[in-house]
mmCIF file of C-alpha atoms in Angstrom:
data_model
loop_
_atom_site.group_PDB
_atom_site.id
_atom_site.type_symbol
_atom_site.label_atom_id
_atom_site.label_comp_id
_atom_site.label_asym_id
_atom_site.label_seq_id
_atom_site.Cartn_x
_atom_site.Cartn_y
_atom_site.Cartn_z
ATOM 1 C CA UNK A 1 -12.315 -48.934 -13.309
ATOM 2 C CA UNK A 2 -15.779 -49.956 -12.211
ATOM 3 C CA UNK A 3 -16.897 -50.127 -8.579
ATOM 4 C CA UNK A 4 -16.738 -53.900 -8.064
ATOM 5 C CA UNK A 5 -13.425 -54.213 -9.881
ATOM 6 C CA UNK A 6 -12.072 -51.556 -7.529
ATOM 7 C CA UNK A 7 -13.369 -53.440 -4.468
ATOM 8 C CA UNK A 8 -11.907 -56.727 -5.715
ATOM 9 C CA UNK A 9 -8.564 -55.065 -6.403
ATOM 10 C CA UNK A 10 -8.615 -53.823 -2.815
ATOM 11 C CA UNK A 11 -9.164 -57.420 -1.724
ATOM 12 C CA UNK A 12 -5.799 -58.115 -3.350
ATOM 13 C CA UNK A 13 -4.074 -55.760 -0.896
ATOM 14 C CA UNK A 14 -5.970 -57.349 1.982
ATOM 15 C CA UNK A 15 -5.103 -60.885 0.838
ATOM 16 C CA UNK A 16 -1.428 -59.958 0.582
ATOM 17 C CA UNK A 17 -1.619 -58.552 4.107
ATOM 18 C CA UNK A 18 -3.097 -61.893 5.171
ATOM 19 C CA UNK A 19 -0.008 -63.590 3.693
ATOM 20 C CA UNK A 20 2.113 -61.325 5.901
ATOM 21 C CA UNK A 21 -0.062 -62.301 8.877
ATOM 22 C CA UNK A 22 0.335 -65.978 7.979
ATOM 23 C CA UNK A 23 4.124 -65.740 7.896
ATOM 24 C CA UNK A 24 4.238 -63.857 11.188
ATOM 25 C CA UNK A 25 1.902 -66.381 12.851
ATOM 26 C CA UNK A 26 4.204 -69.169 11.635
ATOM 27 C CA UNK A 27 7.217 -67.412 13.154
ATOM 28 C CA UNK A 28 5.433 -66.723 16.427
ATOM 29 C CA UNK A 29 4.862 -70.470 16.774
ATOM 30 C CA UNK A 30 8.643 -71.076 16.572
ATOM 31 C CA UNK A 31 10.248 -70.305 19.919
ATOM 32 C CA UNK A 32 13.711 -69.843 18.433
ATOM 33 C CA UNK A 33 12.415 -67.236 15.950
ATOM 34 C CA UNK A 34 12.480 -63.579 16.993
ATOM 35 C CA UNK A 35 9.023 -62.067 16.716
ATOM 36 C CA UNK A 36 8.872 -59.458 13.901
ATOM 37 C CA UNK A 37 6.932 -57.087 16.165
ATOM 38 C CA UNK A 38 7.359 -53.906 14.105
ATOM 39 C CA UNK A 39 6.406 -55.673 10.863
ATOM 40 C CA UNK A 40 3.312 -57.060 12.589
ATOM 41 C CA UNK A 41 2.410 -53.633 13.970
ATOM 42 C CA UNK A 42 2.827 -52.028 10.545
ATOM 43 C CA UNK A 43 0.797 -54.765 8.815
ATOM 44 C CA UNK A 44 -1.955 -54.416 11.400
ATOM 45 C CA UNK A 45 -2.028 -50.642 11.015
ATOM 46 C CA UNK A 46 -2.298 -51.151 7.241
ATOM 47 C CA UNK A 47 -5.198 -53.553 7.767
ATOM 48 C CA UNK A 48 -6.921 -51.068 10.051
ATOM 49 C CA UNK A 49 -6.347 -48.055 7.779
ATOM 50 C CA UNK A 50 -6.857 -49.646 4.359
ATOM 51 C CA UNK A 51 -8.908 -52.776 5.036
ATOM 52 C CA UNK A 52 -11.204 -51.577 7.787
ATOM 53 C CA UNK A 53 -11.408 -47.769 7.779
ATOM 54 C CA UNK A 54 -11.493 -47.542 3.987
ATOM 55 C CA UNK A 55 -12.491 -50.786 2.231
ATOM 56 C CA UNK A 56 -14.956 -52.139 4.787
ATOM 57 C CA UNK A 57 -16.376 -48.674 5.386
ATOM 58 C CA UNK A 58 -17.069 -48.381 1.650
ATOM 59 C CA UNK A 59 -18.872 -51.713 1.739
ATOM 60 C CA UNK A 60 -20.868 -50.694 4.814
ATOM 61 C CA UNK A 61 -21.955 -47.321 3.424
ATOM 62 C CA UNK A 62 -22.245 -47.994 -0.317
ATOM 63 C CA UNK A 63 -22.706 -51.708 -0.998
ATOM 64 C CA UNK A 64 -24.526 -53.383 1.883
ATOM 65 C CA UNK A 65 -27.348 -50.828 2.297
ATOM 66 C CA UNK A 66 -28.200 -50.892 -1.407
ATOM 67 C CA UNK A 67 -28.432 -54.667 -1.476
ATOM 68 C CA UNK A 68 -30.549 -54.810 1.688
ATOM 69 C CA UNK A 69 -32.844 -52.083 0.329
ATOM 70 C CA UNK A 70 -33.239 -54.138 -2.864
ATOM 71 C CA UNK A 71 -34.114 -57.170 -0.733
ATOM 72 C CA UNK A 72 -30.998 -59.089 -1.783
ATOM 73 C CA UNK A 73 -28.203 -60.867 0.081
ATOM 74 C CA UNK A 74 -29.622 -59.872 3.491
ATOM 75 C CA UNK A 75 -28.337 -62.922 5.369
ATOM 76 C CA UNK A 76 -24.904 -62.648 3.768
ATOM 77 C CA UNK A 77 -24.714 -58.933 4.548
ATOM 78 C CA UNK A 78 -25.541 -59.646 8.201
ATOM 79 C CA UNK A 79 -22.731 -62.214 8.460
ATOM 80 C CA UNK A 80 -20.296 -59.879 6.697
ATOM 81 C CA UNK A 81 -21.124 -57.048 9.114
ATOM 82 C CA UNK A 82 -20.573 -59.369 12.070
ATOM 83 C CA UNK A 83 -17.237 -60.406 10.587
ATOM 84 C CA UNK A 84 -16.205 -56.782 10.089
ATOM 85 C CA UNK A 85 -16.883 -56.162 13.780
ATOM 86 C CA UNK A 86 -15.035 -59.332 14.823
ATOM 87 C CA UNK A 87 -12.074 -58.420 12.629
ATOM 88 C CA UNK A 88 -11.836 -54.957 14.156
ATOM 89 C CA UNK A 89 -11.705 -56.476 17.647
ATOM 90 C CA UNK A 90 -8.919 -58.806 16.555
ATOM 91 C CA UNK A 91 -7.048 -55.913 14.951
ATOM 92 C CA UNK A 92 -7.215 -53.936 18.193
ATOM 93 C CA UNK A 93 -5.981 -56.896 20.241
ATOM 94 C CA UNK A 94 -3.067 -57.491 17.849
ATOM 95 C CA UNK A 95 -2.097 -53.822 17.990
ATOM 96 C CA UNK A 96 -2.207 -53.970 21.789
ATOM 97 C CA UNK A 97 0.012 -57.062 21.749
ATOM 98 C CA UNK A 98 2.657 -55.249 19.673
ATOM 99 C CA UNK A 99 3.023 -52.340 22.090
ATOM 100 C CA UNK A 100 5.628 -52.195 24.797
ATOM 101 C CA UNK A 101 9.329 -52.861 24.990
ATOM 102 C CA UNK A 102 8.988 -56.589 25.618
ATOM 103 C CA UNK A 103 6.133 -57.191 23.181
ATOM 104 C CA UNK A 104 5.773 -60.803 22.070
ATOM 105 C CA UNK A 105 8.890 -62.069 23.804
ATOM 106 C CA UNK A 106 7.145 -64.589 26.074
ATOM 107 C CA UNK A 107 5.538 -67.867 24.920
ATOM 108 C CA UNK A 108 1.981 -67.141 26.076
ATOM 109 C CA UNK A 109 1.597 -63.721 24.384
ATOM 110 C CA UNK A 110 3.263 -65.102 21.232
ATOM 111 C CA UNK A 111 0.827 -68.017 21.108
ATOM 112 C CA UNK A 112 -2.131 -65.703 21.742
ATOM 113 C CA UNK A 113 -1.054 -63.330 18.942
ATOM 114 C CA UNK A 114 -0.523 -66.247 16.533
ATOM 115 C CA UNK A 115 -3.981 -67.567 17.410
ATOM 116 C CA UNK A 116 -5.555 -64.145 16.766
ATOM 117 C CA UNK A 117 -3.762 -63.855 13.416
ATOM 118 C CA UNK A 118 -4.924 -67.315 12.393
ATOM 119 C CA UNK A 119 -8.509 -66.529 13.411
ATOM 120 C CA UNK A 120 -8.428 -63.384 11.289
ATOM 121 C CA UNK A 121 -6.930 -65.222 8.295
ATOM 122 C CA UNK A 122 -9.435 -68.073 8.588
ATOM 123 C CA UNK A 123 -12.345 -65.626 8.676
ATOM 124 C CA UNK A 124 -11.221 -63.174 6.025
ATOM 125 C CA UNK A 125 -10.339 -65.635 3.259
ATOM 126 C CA UNK A 126 -13.899 -66.999 2.952
ATOM 127 C CA UNK A 127 -15.283 -63.513 3.689
ATOM 128 C CA UNK A 128 -13.563 -61.919 0.690
ATOM 129 C CA UNK A 129 -14.319 -64.924 -1.522
ATOM 130 C CA UNK A 130 -18.069 -64.668 -0.799
ATOM 131 C CA UNK A 131 -18.006 -60.957 -1.497
ATOM 132 C CA UNK A 132 -16.196 -61.502 -4.805
ATOM 133 C CA UNK A 133 -18.429 -64.354 -5.997
ATOM 134 C CA UNK A 134 -21.851 -63.610 -4.466
ATOM 135 C CA UNK A 135 -22.151 -60.099 -3.114
ATOM 136 C CA UNK A 136 -20.362 -57.985 -5.710
ATOM 137 C CA UNK A 137 -22.093 -59.586 -8.737
ATOM 138 C CA UNK A 138 -25.490 -59.008 -7.074
ATOM 139 C CA UNK A 139 -24.452 -55.422 -6.324
ATOM 140 C CA UNK A 140 -23.383 -54.889 -9.934
ATOM 141 C CA UNK A 141 -26.801 -56.010 -11.172
ATOM 142 C CA UNK A 142 -28.492 -53.142 -9.303
ATOM 143 C CA UNK A 143 -27.159 -50.555 -11.766
ATOM 144 C CA UNK A 144 -27.197 -49.726 -15.432
ATOM 145 C CA UNK A 145 -23.837 -49.068 -17.116
ATOM 146 C CA UNK A 146 -23.896 -45.277 -16.682
ATOM 147 C CA UNK A 147 -24.856 -45.467 -12.994
ATOM 148 C CA UNK A 148 -22.194 -48.079 -12.344
ATOM 149 C CA UNK A 149 -19.467 -45.995 -14.001
ATOM 150 C CA UNK A 150 -20.508 -42.971 -11.947
ATOM 151 C CA UNK A 151 -20.366 -45.057 -8.799
ATOM 152 C CA UNK A 152 -16.850 -46.203 -9.701
ATOM 153 C CA UNK A 153 -15.793 -42.574 -10.033
ATOM 154 C CA UNK A 154 -17.326 -41.824 -6.645
ATOM 155 C CA UNK A 155 -15.435 -44.740 -5.075
ATOM 156 C CA UNK A 156 -12.205 -43.407 -6.585
ATOM 157 C CA UNK A 157 -12.878 -39.894 -5.239
ATOM 158 C CA UNK A 158 -13.565 -41.359 -1.797
ATOM 159 C CA UNK A 159 -10.294 -43.306 -1.927
ATOM 160 C CA UNK A 160 -8.389 -40.114 -2.725
ATOM 161 C CA UNK A 161 -10.182 -38.223 0.037
ATOM 162 C CA UNK A 162 -9.496 -40.861 2.697
ATOM 163 C CA UNK A 163 -6.128 -42.269 1.614
ATOM 164 C CA UNK A 164 -4.576 -39.551 -0.548
ATOM 165 C CA UNK A 165 -4.232 -39.284 -4.304
ATOM 166 C CA UNK A 166 -2.246 -42.526 -4.566
ATOM 167 C CA UNK A 167 -4.035 -44.450 -1.817
ATOM 168 C CA UNK A 168 -4.162 -47.840 -3.507
ATOM 169 C CA UNK A 169 -0.657 -47.505 -4.935
ATOM 170 C CA UNK A 170 0.766 -46.514 -1.543
ATOM 171 C CA UNK A 171 -0.963 -49.444 0.157
ATOM 172 C CA UNK A 172 0.455 -51.737 -2.535
ATOM 173 C CA UNK A 173 3.964 -50.380 -1.925
ATOM 174 C CA UNK A 174 3.519 -50.790 1.812
ATOM 175 C CA UNK A 175 2.400 -54.424 1.612
ATOM 176 C CA UNK A 176 5.252 -55.162 -0.816
ATOM 177 C CA UNK A 177 7.707 -53.653 1.696
ATOM 178 C CA UNK A 178 6.236 -55.838 4.462
ATOM 179 C CA UNK A 179 6.610 -58.928 2.264
ATOM 180 C CA UNK A 180 10.218 -57.974 1.561
ATOM 181 C CA UNK A 181 10.923 -57.469 5.281
ATOM 182 C CA UNK A 182 9.776 -61.051 5.917
ATOM 183 C CA UNK A 183 11.472 -62.531 2.847
ATOM 184 C CA UNK A 184 8.189 -63.621 1.261
ATOM 185 C CA UNK A 185 8.310 -61.170 -1.657
ATOM 186 C CA UNK A 186 9.609 -63.627 -4.273
ATOM 187 C CA UNK A 187 6.528 -65.228 -5.808
ATOM 188 C CA UNK A 188 8.623 -67.914 -7.531
ATOM 189 C CA UNK A 189 9.621 -69.210 -4.095
ATOM 190 C CA UNK A 190 6.079 -70.484 -3.586
ATOM 191 C CA UNK A 191 6.079 -72.684 -6.697
ATOM 192 C CA UNK A 192 6.201 -76.341 -5.670
ATOM 193 C CA UNK A 193 8.920 -78.441 -7.214
ATOM 194 C CA UNK A 194 8.711 -82.184 -7.810
ATOM 195 C CA UNK A 195 11.981 -83.364 -6.317
#
């Protein structure tokens, strides 16, 4: 697998985590619904571990500097870096909101957590889309085929070093388990019907 394909595949895990966030934010807005605090905490830890500490770190150390050095995508890279920082702050605040025995039982903290989740979702959807359509193709053009294949192997080795030998697969299993816990695992359920 080449380097940009690997990064885009990782966006799939992140996007599925955003779907978990979206469902939890929806539930937090319903007073009669019990807040799925542990599912939210687990999803947020996954985002921090996989999305931020691994995926974003790879972008920040491998992708962004090469593009800036080549004089390409500088403005986009700056915005993406700012969004990484903003996302990490939101992640920390969500994790803080999920701690404690009475976490997310009162209306104000529930509304604040839902707002933070929605801010993160609203930012990260366009963020990942711009990376997939603008940044990663420009990054790919910096390399010849041999260099790009070697880089893909280096990305894979880094994944194994940071996340274990089955890092992507384990993250995929974890997000699938979160979807199942919320009852949003059945893709067919999202197909609109004309009734």
